[in-house]
Coordinates of C-alpha atoms in Angstrom, one line a residue:
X34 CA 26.7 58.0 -28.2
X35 CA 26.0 59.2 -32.0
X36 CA 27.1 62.5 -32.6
X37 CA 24.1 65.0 -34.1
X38 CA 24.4 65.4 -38.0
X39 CA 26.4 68.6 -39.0
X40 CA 23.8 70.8 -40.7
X41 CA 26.8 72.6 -42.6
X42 CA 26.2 72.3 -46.1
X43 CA 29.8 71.2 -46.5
X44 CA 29.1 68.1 -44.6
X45 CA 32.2 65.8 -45.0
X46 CA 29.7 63.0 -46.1
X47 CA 28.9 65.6 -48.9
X48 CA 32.2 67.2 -50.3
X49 CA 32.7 70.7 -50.6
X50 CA 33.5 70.0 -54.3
X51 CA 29.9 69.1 -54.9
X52 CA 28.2 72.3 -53.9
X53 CA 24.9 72.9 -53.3
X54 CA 22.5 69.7 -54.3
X55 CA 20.3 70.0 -56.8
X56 CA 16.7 70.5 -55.7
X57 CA 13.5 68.6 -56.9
X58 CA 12.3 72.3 -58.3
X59 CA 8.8 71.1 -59.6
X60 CA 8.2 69.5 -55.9
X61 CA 9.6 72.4 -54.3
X62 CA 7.7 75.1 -56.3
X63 CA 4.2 72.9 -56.4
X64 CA 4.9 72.9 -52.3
X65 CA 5.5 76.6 -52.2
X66 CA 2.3 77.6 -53.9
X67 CA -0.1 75.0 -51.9
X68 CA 1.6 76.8 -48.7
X69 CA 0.3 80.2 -49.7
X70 CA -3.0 79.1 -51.3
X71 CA -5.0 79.2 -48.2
X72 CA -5.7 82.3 -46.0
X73 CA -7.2 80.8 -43.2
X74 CA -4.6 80.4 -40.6
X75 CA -5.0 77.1 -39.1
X76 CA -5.6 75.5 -42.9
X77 CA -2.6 76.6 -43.6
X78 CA -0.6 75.1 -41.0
X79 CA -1.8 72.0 -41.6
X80 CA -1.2 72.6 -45.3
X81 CA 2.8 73.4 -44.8
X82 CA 2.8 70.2 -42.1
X83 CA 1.5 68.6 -45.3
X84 CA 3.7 69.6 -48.0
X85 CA 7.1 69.2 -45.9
X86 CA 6.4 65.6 -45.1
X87 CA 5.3 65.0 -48.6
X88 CA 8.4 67.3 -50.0
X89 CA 11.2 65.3 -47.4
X90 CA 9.9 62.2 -47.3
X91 CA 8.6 61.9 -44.0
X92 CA 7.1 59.6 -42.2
X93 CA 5.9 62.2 -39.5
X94 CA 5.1 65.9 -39.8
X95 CA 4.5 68.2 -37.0
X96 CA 4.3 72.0 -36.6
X97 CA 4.5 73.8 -33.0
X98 CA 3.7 77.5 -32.6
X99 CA 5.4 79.2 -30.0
X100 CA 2.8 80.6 -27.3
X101 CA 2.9 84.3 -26.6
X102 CA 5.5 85.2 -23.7
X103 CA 7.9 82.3 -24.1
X104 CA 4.7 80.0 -22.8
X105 CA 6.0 76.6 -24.7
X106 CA 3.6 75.9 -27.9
X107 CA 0.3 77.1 -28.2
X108 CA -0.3 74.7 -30.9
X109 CA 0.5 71.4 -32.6
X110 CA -0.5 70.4 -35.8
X111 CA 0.2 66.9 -37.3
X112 CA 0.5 64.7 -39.8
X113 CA 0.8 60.6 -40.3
X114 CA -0.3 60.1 -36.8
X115 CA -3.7 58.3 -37.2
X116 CA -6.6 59.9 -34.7
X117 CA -6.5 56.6 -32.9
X118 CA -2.7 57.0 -32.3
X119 CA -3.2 60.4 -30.8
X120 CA -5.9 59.7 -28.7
X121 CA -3.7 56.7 -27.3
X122 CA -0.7 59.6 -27.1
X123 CA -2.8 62.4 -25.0
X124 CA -2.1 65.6 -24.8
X125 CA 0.3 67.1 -27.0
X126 CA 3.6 68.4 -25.8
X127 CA 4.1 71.7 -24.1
X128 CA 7.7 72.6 -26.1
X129 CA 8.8 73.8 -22.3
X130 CA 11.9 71.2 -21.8
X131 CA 13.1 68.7 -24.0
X132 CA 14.2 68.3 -27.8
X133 CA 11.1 70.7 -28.5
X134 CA 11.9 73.1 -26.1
X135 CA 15.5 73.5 -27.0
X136 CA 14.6 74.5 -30.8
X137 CA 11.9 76.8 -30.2
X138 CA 15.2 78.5 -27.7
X139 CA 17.7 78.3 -30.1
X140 CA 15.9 78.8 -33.5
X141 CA 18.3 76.9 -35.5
X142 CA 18.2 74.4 -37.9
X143 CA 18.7 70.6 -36.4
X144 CA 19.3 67.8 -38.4
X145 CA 19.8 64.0 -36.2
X146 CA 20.2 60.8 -37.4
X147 CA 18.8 59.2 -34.2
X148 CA 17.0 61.7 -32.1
X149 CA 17.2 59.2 -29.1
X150 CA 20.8 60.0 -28.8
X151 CA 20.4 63.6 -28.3
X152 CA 20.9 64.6 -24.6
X153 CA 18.2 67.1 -24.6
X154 CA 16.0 64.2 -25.9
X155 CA 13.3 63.2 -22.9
X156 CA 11.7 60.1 -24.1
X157 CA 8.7 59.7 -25.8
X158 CA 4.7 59.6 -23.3
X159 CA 3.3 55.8 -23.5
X160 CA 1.6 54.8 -27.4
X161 CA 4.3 57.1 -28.8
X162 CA 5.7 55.3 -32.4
X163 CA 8.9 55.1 -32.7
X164 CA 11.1 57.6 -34.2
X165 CA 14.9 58.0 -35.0
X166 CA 15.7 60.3 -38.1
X167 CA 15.1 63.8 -37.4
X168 CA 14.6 67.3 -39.0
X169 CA 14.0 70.6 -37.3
X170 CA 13.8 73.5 -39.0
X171 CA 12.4 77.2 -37.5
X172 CA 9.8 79.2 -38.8
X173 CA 9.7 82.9 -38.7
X174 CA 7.2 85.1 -39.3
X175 CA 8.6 88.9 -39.9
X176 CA 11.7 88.0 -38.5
X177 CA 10.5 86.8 -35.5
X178 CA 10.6 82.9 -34.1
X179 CA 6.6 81.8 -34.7
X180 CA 7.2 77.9 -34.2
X181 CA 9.2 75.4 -35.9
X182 CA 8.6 72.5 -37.7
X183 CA 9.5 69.0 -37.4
X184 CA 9.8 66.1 -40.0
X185 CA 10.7 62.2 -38.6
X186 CA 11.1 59.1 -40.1
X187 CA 12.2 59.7 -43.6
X188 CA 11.7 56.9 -45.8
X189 CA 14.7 55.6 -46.9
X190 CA 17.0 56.6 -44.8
X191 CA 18.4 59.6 -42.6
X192 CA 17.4 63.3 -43.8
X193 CA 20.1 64.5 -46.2
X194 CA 21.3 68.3 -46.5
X195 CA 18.8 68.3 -49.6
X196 CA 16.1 68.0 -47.2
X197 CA 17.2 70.4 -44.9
X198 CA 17.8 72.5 -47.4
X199 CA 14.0 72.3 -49.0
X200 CA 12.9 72.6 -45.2
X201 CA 14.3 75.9 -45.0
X202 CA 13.3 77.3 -48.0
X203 CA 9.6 76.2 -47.1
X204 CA 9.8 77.3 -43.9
X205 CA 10.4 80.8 -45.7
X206 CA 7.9 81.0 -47.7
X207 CA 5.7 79.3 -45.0
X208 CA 6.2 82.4 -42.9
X209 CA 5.1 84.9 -45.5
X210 CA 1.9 82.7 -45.8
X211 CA 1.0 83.0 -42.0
X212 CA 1.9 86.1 -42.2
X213 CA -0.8 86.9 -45.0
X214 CA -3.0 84.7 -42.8
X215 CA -2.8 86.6 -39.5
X216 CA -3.0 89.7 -41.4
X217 CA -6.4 88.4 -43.4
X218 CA -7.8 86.6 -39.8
X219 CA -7.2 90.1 -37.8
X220 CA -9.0 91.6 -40.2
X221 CA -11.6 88.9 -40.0
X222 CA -11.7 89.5 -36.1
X223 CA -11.7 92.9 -36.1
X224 CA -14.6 92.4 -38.9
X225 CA -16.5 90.3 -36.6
X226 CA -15.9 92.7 -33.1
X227 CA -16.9 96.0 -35.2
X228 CA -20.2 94.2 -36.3
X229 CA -20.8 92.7 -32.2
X230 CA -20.4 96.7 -31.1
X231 CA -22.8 98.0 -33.9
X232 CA -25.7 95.3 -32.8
X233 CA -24.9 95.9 -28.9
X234 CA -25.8 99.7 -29.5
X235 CA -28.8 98.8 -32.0
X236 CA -29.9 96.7 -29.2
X237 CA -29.4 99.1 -26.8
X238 CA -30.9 102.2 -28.7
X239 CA -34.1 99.9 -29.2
X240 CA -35.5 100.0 -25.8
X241 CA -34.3 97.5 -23.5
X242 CA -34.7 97.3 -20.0
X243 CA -31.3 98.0 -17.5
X244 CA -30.8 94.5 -16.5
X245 CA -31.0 93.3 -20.3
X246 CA -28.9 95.9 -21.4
X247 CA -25.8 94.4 -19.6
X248 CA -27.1 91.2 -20.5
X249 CA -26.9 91.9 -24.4
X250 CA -23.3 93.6 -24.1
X251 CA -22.2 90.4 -21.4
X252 CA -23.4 87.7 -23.9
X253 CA -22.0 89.7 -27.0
X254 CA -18.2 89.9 -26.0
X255 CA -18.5 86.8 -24.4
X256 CA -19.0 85.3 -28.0
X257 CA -16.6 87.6 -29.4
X258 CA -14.0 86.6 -27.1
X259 CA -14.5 83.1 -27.3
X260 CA -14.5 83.3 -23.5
X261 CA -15.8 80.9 -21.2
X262 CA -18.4 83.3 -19.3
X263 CA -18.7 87.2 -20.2
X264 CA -19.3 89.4 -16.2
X265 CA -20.4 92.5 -15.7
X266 CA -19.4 94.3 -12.3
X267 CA -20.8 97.3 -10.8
X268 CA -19.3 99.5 -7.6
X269 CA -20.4 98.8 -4.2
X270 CA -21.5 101.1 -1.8
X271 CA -18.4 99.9 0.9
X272 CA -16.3 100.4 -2.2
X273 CA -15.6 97.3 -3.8
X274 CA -17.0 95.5 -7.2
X275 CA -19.9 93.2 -7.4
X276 CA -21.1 91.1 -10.1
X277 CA -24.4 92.0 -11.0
X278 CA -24.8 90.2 -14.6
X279 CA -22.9 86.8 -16.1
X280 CA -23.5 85.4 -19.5
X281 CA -22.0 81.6 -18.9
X282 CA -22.9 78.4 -20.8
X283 CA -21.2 76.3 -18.3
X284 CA -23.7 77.7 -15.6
X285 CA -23.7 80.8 -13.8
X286 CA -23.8 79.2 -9.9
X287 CA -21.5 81.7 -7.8
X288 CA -21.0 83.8 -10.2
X289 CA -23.7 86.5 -9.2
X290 CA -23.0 88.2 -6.0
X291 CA -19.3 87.5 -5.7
X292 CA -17.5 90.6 -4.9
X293 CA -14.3 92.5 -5.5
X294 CA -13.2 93.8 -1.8
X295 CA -11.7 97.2 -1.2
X296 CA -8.4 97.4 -1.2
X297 CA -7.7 94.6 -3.8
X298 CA -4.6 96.1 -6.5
X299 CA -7.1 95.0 -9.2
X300 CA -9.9 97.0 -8.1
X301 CA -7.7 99.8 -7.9
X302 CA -6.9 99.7 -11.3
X303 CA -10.7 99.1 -13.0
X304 CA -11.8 102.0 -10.6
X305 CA -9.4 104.2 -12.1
X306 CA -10.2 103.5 -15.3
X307 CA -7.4 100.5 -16.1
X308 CA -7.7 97.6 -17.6
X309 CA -6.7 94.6 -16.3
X310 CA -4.8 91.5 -18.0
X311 CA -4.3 88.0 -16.3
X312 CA -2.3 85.4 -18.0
X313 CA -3.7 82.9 -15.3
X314 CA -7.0 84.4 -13.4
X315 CA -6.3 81.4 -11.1
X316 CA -2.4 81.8 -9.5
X317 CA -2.5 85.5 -10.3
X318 CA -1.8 87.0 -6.6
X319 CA -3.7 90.2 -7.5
X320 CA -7.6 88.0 -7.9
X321 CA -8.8 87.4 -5.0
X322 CA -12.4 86.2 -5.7
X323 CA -13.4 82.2 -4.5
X324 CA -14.3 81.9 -8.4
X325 CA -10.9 82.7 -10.1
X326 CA -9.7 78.9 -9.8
X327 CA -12.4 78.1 -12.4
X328 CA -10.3 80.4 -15.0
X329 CA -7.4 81.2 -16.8
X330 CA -6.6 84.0 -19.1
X331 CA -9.0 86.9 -18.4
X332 CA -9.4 90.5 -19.5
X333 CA -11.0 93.1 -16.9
X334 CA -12.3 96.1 -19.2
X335 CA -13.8 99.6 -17.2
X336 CA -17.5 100.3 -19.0
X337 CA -16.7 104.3 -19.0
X338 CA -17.9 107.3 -21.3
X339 CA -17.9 110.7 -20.4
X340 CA -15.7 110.2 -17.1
X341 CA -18.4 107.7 -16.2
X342 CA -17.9 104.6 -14.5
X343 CA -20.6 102.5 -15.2
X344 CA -18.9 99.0 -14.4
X345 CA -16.2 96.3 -15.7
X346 CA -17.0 94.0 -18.3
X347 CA -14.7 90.9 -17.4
X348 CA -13.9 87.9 -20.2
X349 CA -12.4 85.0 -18.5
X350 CA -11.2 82.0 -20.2
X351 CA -11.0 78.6 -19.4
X352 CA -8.0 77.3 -17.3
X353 CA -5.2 75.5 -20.1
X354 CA -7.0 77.9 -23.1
X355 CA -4.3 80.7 -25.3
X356 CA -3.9 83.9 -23.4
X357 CA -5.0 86.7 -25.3
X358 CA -3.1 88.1 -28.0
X359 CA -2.3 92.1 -28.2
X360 CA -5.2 92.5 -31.2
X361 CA -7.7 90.9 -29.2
X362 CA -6.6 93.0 -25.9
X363 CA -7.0 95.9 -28.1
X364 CA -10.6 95.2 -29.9
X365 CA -11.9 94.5 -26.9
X366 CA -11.1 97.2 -25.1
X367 CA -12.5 99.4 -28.1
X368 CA -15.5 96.9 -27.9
X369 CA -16.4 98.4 -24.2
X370 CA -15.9 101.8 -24.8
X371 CA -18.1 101.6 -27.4
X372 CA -21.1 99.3 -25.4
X373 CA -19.8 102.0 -22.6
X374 CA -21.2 105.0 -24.6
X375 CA -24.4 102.6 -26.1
X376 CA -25.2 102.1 -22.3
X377 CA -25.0 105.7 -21.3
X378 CA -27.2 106.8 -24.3
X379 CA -29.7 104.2 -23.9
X380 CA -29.9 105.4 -20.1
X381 CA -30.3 108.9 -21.0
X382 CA -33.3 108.1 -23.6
X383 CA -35.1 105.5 -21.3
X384 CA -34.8 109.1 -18.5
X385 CA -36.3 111.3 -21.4
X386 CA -38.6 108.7 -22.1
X387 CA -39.9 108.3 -17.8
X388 CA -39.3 112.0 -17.9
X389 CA -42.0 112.6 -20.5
X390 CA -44.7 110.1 -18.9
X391 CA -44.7 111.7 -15.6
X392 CA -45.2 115.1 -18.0
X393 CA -48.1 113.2 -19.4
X394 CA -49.5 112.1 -16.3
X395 CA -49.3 115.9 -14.7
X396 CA -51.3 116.8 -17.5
X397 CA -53.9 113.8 -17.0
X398 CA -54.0 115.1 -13.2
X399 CA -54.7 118.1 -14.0
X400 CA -57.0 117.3 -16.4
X401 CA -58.9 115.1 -13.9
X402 CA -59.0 117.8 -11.2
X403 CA -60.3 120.2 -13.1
X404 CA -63.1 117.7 -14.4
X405 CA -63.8 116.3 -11.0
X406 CA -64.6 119.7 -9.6
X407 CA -66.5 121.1 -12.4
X408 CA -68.8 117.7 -12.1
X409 CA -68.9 118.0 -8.6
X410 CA -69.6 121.9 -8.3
X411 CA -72.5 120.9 -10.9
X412 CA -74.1 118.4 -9.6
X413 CA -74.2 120.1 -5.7
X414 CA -75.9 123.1 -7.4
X415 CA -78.6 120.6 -9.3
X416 CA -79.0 118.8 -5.7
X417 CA -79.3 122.8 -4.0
X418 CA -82.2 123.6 -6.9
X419 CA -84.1 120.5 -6.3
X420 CA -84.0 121.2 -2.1
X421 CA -85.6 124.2 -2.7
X422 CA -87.8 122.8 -5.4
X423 CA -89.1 120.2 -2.9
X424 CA -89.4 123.0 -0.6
X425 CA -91.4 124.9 -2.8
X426 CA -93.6 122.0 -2.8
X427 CA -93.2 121.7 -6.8
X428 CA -94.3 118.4 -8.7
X429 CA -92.7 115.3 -7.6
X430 CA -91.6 114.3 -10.9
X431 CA -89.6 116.8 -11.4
X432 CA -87.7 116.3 -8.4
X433 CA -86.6 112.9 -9.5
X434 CA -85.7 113.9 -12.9
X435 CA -83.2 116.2 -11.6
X436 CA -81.7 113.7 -8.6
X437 CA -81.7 111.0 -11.6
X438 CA -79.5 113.8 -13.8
X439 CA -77.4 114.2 -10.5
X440 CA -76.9 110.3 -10.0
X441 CA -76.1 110.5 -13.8
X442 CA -73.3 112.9 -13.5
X443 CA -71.4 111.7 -10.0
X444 CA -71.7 108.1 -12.5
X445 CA -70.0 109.6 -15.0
X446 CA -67.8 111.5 -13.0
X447 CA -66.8 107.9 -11.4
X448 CA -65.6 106.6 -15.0
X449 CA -63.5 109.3 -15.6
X450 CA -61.8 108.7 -12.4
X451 CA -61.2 105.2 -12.8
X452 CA -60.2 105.8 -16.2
X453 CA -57.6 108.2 -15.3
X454 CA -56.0 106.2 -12.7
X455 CA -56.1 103.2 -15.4
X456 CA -53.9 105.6 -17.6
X457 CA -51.9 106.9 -14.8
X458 CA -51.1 102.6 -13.8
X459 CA -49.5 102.3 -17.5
X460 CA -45.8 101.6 -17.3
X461 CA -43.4 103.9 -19.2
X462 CA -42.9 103.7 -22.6
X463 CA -45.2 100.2 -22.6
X464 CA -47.1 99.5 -25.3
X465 CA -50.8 98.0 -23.9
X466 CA -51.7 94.9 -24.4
X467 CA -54.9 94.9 -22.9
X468 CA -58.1 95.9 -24.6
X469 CA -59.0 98.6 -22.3
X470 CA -55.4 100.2 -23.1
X471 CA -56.1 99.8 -26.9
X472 CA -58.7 102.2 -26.7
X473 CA -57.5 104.5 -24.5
X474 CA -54.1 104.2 -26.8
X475 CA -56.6 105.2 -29.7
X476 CA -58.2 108.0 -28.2
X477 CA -54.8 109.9 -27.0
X478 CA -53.9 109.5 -30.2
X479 CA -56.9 111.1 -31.9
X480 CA -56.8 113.9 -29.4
X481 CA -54.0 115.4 -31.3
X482 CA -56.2 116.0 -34.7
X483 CA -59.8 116.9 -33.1
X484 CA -57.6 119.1 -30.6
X485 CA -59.9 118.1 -27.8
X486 CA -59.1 115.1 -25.4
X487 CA -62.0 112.5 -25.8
X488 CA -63.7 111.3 -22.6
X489 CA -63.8 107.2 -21.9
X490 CA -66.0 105.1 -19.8
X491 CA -66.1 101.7 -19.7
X492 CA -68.8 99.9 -18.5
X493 CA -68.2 95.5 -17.7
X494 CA -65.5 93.6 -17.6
X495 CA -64.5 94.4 -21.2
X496 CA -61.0 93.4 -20.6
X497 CA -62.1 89.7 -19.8
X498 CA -65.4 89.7 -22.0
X499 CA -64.6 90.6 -25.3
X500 CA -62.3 88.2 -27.2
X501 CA -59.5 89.4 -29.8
X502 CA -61.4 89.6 -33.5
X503 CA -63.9 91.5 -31.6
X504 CA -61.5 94.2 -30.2
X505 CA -60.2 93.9 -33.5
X506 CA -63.2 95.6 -35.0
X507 CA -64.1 97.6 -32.5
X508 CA -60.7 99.6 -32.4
X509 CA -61.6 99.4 -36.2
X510 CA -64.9 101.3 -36.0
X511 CA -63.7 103.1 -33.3
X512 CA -60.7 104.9 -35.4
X513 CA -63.4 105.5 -38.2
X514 CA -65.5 107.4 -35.3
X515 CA -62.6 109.4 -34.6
X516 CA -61.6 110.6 -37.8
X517 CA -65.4 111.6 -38.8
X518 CA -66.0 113.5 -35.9
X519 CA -62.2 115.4 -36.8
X520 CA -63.7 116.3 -39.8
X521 CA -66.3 118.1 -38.6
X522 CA -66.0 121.9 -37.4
X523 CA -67.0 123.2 -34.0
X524 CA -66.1 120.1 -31.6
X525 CA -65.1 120.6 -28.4
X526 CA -66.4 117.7 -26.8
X527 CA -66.1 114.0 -28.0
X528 CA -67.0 111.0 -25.6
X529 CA -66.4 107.2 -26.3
X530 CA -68.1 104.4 -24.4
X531 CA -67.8 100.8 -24.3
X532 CA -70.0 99.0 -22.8
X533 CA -69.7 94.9 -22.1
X534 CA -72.9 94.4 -20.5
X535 CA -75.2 95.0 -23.7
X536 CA -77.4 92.5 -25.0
X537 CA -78.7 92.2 -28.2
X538 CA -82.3 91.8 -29.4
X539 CA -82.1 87.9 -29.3
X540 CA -80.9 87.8 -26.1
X541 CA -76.9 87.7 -27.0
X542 CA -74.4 89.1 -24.8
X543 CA -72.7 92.1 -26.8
X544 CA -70.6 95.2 -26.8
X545 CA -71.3 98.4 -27.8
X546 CA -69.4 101.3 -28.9
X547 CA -70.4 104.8 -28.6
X548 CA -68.7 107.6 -29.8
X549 CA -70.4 111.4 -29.6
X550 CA -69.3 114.6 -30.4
X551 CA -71.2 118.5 -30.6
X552 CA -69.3 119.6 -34.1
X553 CA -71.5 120.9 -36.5
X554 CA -74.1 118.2 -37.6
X555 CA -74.6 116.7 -41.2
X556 CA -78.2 118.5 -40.9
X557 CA -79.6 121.5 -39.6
X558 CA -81.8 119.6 -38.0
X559 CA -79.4 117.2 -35.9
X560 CA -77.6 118.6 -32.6
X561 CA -73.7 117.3 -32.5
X562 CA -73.7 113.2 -33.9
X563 CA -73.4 109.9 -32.3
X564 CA -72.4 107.0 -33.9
X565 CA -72.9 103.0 -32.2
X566 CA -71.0 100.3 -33.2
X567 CA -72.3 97.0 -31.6
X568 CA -71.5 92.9 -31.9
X569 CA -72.2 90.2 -30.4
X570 CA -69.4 88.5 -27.3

């Protein structure tokens, strides 16, 4: 069996006498400043993949980062292979056992002239090339073991101490340029996580409904997370945790529904206010859901602000993905207390905002009671004077002129009624979108300048008979109305009909808009003004 290669510089195949060898410096510095002229991390471990095999003379490059928790390599960048070649090769290899395994363990340099030989060596998978000479240097990252990397096949012959030697001192200054890289992408992520929690609370703040709310903070860390489905759970009534709201590309099906029972160590945890971190959602003893097997790595984050449990938002990954890393534990978990606090604010104005309809619609009943009995009390004393008028034997004509008056008002009376209810039927905090709320939209609105409530009666269908210009220019003429009769002094009354069963003089169905009011007239001569608006449906 070949012996491993000595990585002493004083190799006996190199005398002592000799020193140190010379180094290519122009490669060696031109290779040092492409390592560190990238700040995106994963261009620059293909860069220093790059610049080793060029600087060495390898055939084959490759650079394994060590997976947080001792987990084998979380990645594996190449270079030489062809994609062909890796697609024939699979799966790269975990770094758990073998040659791999052993230098991520020891973190020392290795230097073999056939790697074969080796007994940690475990064979290469099916469509592997071959490979014999073999370099393996670690690479450290603030002192601490971040992968290493590996040069094969060196053109020419075996790797000399020259090449170990330039290894190493790329390695080094390869680890102050991830370095610089994970510092600029956690500041990228943090970046992006700060700008996902400032549109979840503008979203929130904007009026959405419950259901949408968790929706919008669901779908929002899901992205951030890069997570294959973002959850939302709530607390049961028996005491457990349900999900209530799942943002999942892959599909949602069993998601909603599926419940945390009591008793489970996790739940204990999120109801007190924990959060929960699963390497593996799927062989983790503590999940006991029939949906963990479709995940992996998962974070379990308790929606609270105030002392508030509102829920959990949960972030699993798929099975085989990275775990999460501690700055991604950490934004997150600053990313639901802040959608926490958005939640409970937007819940407190959406109860300010029901509070003050159902103030609004006090007001409208009394306002309708009061006008119901006046009518009412009216028009029984106009019916009492005409029985005694017909008892009096008095002129006929008379008699129906006051019962038409009387049929007039209970009419009018009716409108009002109907038109109160029609406000009353509005759902909080909606803006109308029929025609018939338009104008009643309109006229609350003016009430606040003339200092009187306007009456409204409709008369048709004018919800289903008058198209969209028309309404257009009816609410047009019908704001005009309003602000005349603010302008003028005196007003206490101001009524506004629309009426959709008008026709005009050539025999066209219209719509007509009246809008009265008893301030002081333009004239002397002219009690209180009425303006009409009509056109044709």
């Amino acid at each position: 069996m070949t012996e491993p290669t000595p990585t002493d510089p004083t190799d006996p195949a190199e005398p002592p006498s000799q020193g140190l060898p010379l180094l290519p410096l122009p490669r060696l510095l031109e290779a040092v400043l492409g390592v560190g002229s990238d700040l995106e991390l994963r261009a620059t471990l293909q860069r220093i993949v790059e610049n080793a095999a060029a600087l060495t003379g390898a055939r084959y490059a490759a650079l394994g980062v060590l997976a947080p928790g001792d987990n084998g390599l979380a990645e594996f960048c190449t270079t030489g292979l062809p994609e062909a070649e890796q697609a024939r090769i699979g799966h790269p290899p975990s770094g758990r056992r073998g040659l791999l395994g052993a230098l991520l363990h020891e973190a020392v340099p290795l230097r073999l002239t056939d790697l074969t030989t080796d007994p940690r060596a475990c064979g290469f998978p099916p469509g592997h090339p071959e490979m014999r000479s073999f370099l393996g240097v670690p690479l450290l990252v603030q002192d601490e073991v971040y992968g290493t990397l590996y040069l094969t096949e060196k053109r020419g012959g075996p790797f000399t101490a020259e090449d170990e030697q330039m290894a190493r001192l790329l390695a080094a200054q390869a680890g102050i340029a991830i370095g610089n890289a994970r510092l600029y992408e956690t500041a990228r992520q943090r970046e992006r996580w700060i700008d996902g929690a400032a549109a979840v609370t503008t979203a929130l703040l904007t009026g959405e409904a419950a259901a949408d709310a968790l929706m919008t903070v669901a779908e929002r860390a899901r992205v951030l997370a890069d997570a294959s489905a973002g959850v939302i759970l709530q607390p049961t009534d028996e005491g457990g945790m349900e999900i209530v709201t799942a943002s999942a590309p892959a599909g949602r099906d069993g998601l909603i529904g599926t419940t945390i029972a009591p008793g489970s160590a996790v739940l204990e945890q999120l109801l007190g206010g924990e959060p929960v971190f699963l390497d593996d959602s799927a062989t983790d003893a503590r999940m006991t859901t029939p949906v963990r097997v479709r995940f992996g790595p998962s974070m379990m984050l308790p929606l609270q602000a105030g002392g508030r449990l509102i829920g959990t938002l949960a972030l699993p990954r798929r099975r085989g993905d990275p775990p999460y890393s501690p700055a991604e534990k950490l934004l997150a978990t600053q990313f639901a207390s802040q959608a926490a606090l958005a939640l409970v604010l937007a819940d407190a104005r959406q109860r300010r905002e029901r509070l003050a309809v159902f103030e609004d619609r006090d007001r409208i009943a009394r306002d309708l009671h009061d006008l119901v009995v006046q009518r009412l009390f009216a028009t029984g004393m106009m019916l009492e004077s005409t029985q005694r008028r017909a008892a009096a034997e008095e002129r006929e004509a008379e008699v129906h002129a006051t019962i038409g008056r009387a049929l007039d008002e209970l009419r009018s009376t009716v409108q009002e009624v109907r038109t109160a209810i029609f406000a009353l039927q509005q759902p909080p905090a909606d803006a109308p979108t029929s025609f018939r709320g338009k104008v009643l939209r309109e006229t609350a609105g003016a009430a606040a300048v003339l200092g009187v409530q306007p009456s409204v009666q409709f008369t048709g269908p004018v919800d289903t008979r008058v198209p969209d210009t028309v309404a257009g220019h009816l609410l047009t003429a019908l704001r005009a109305a309003l602000a005349t009769a603010s302008h003028r002094a005196g007003t206490t009354r101001v009524a506004v009909t629309v009426d959709a069963t008008v026709s005009l003089p050539d025999g066209r169905p219209a719509v007509r808009l009246t809008v009265s009011d008893d301030g002081t007239p333009d004239t002397p001569a002219r009690q209180g003004t009425t303006t009409t608006w009509q056109a044709p449906l």
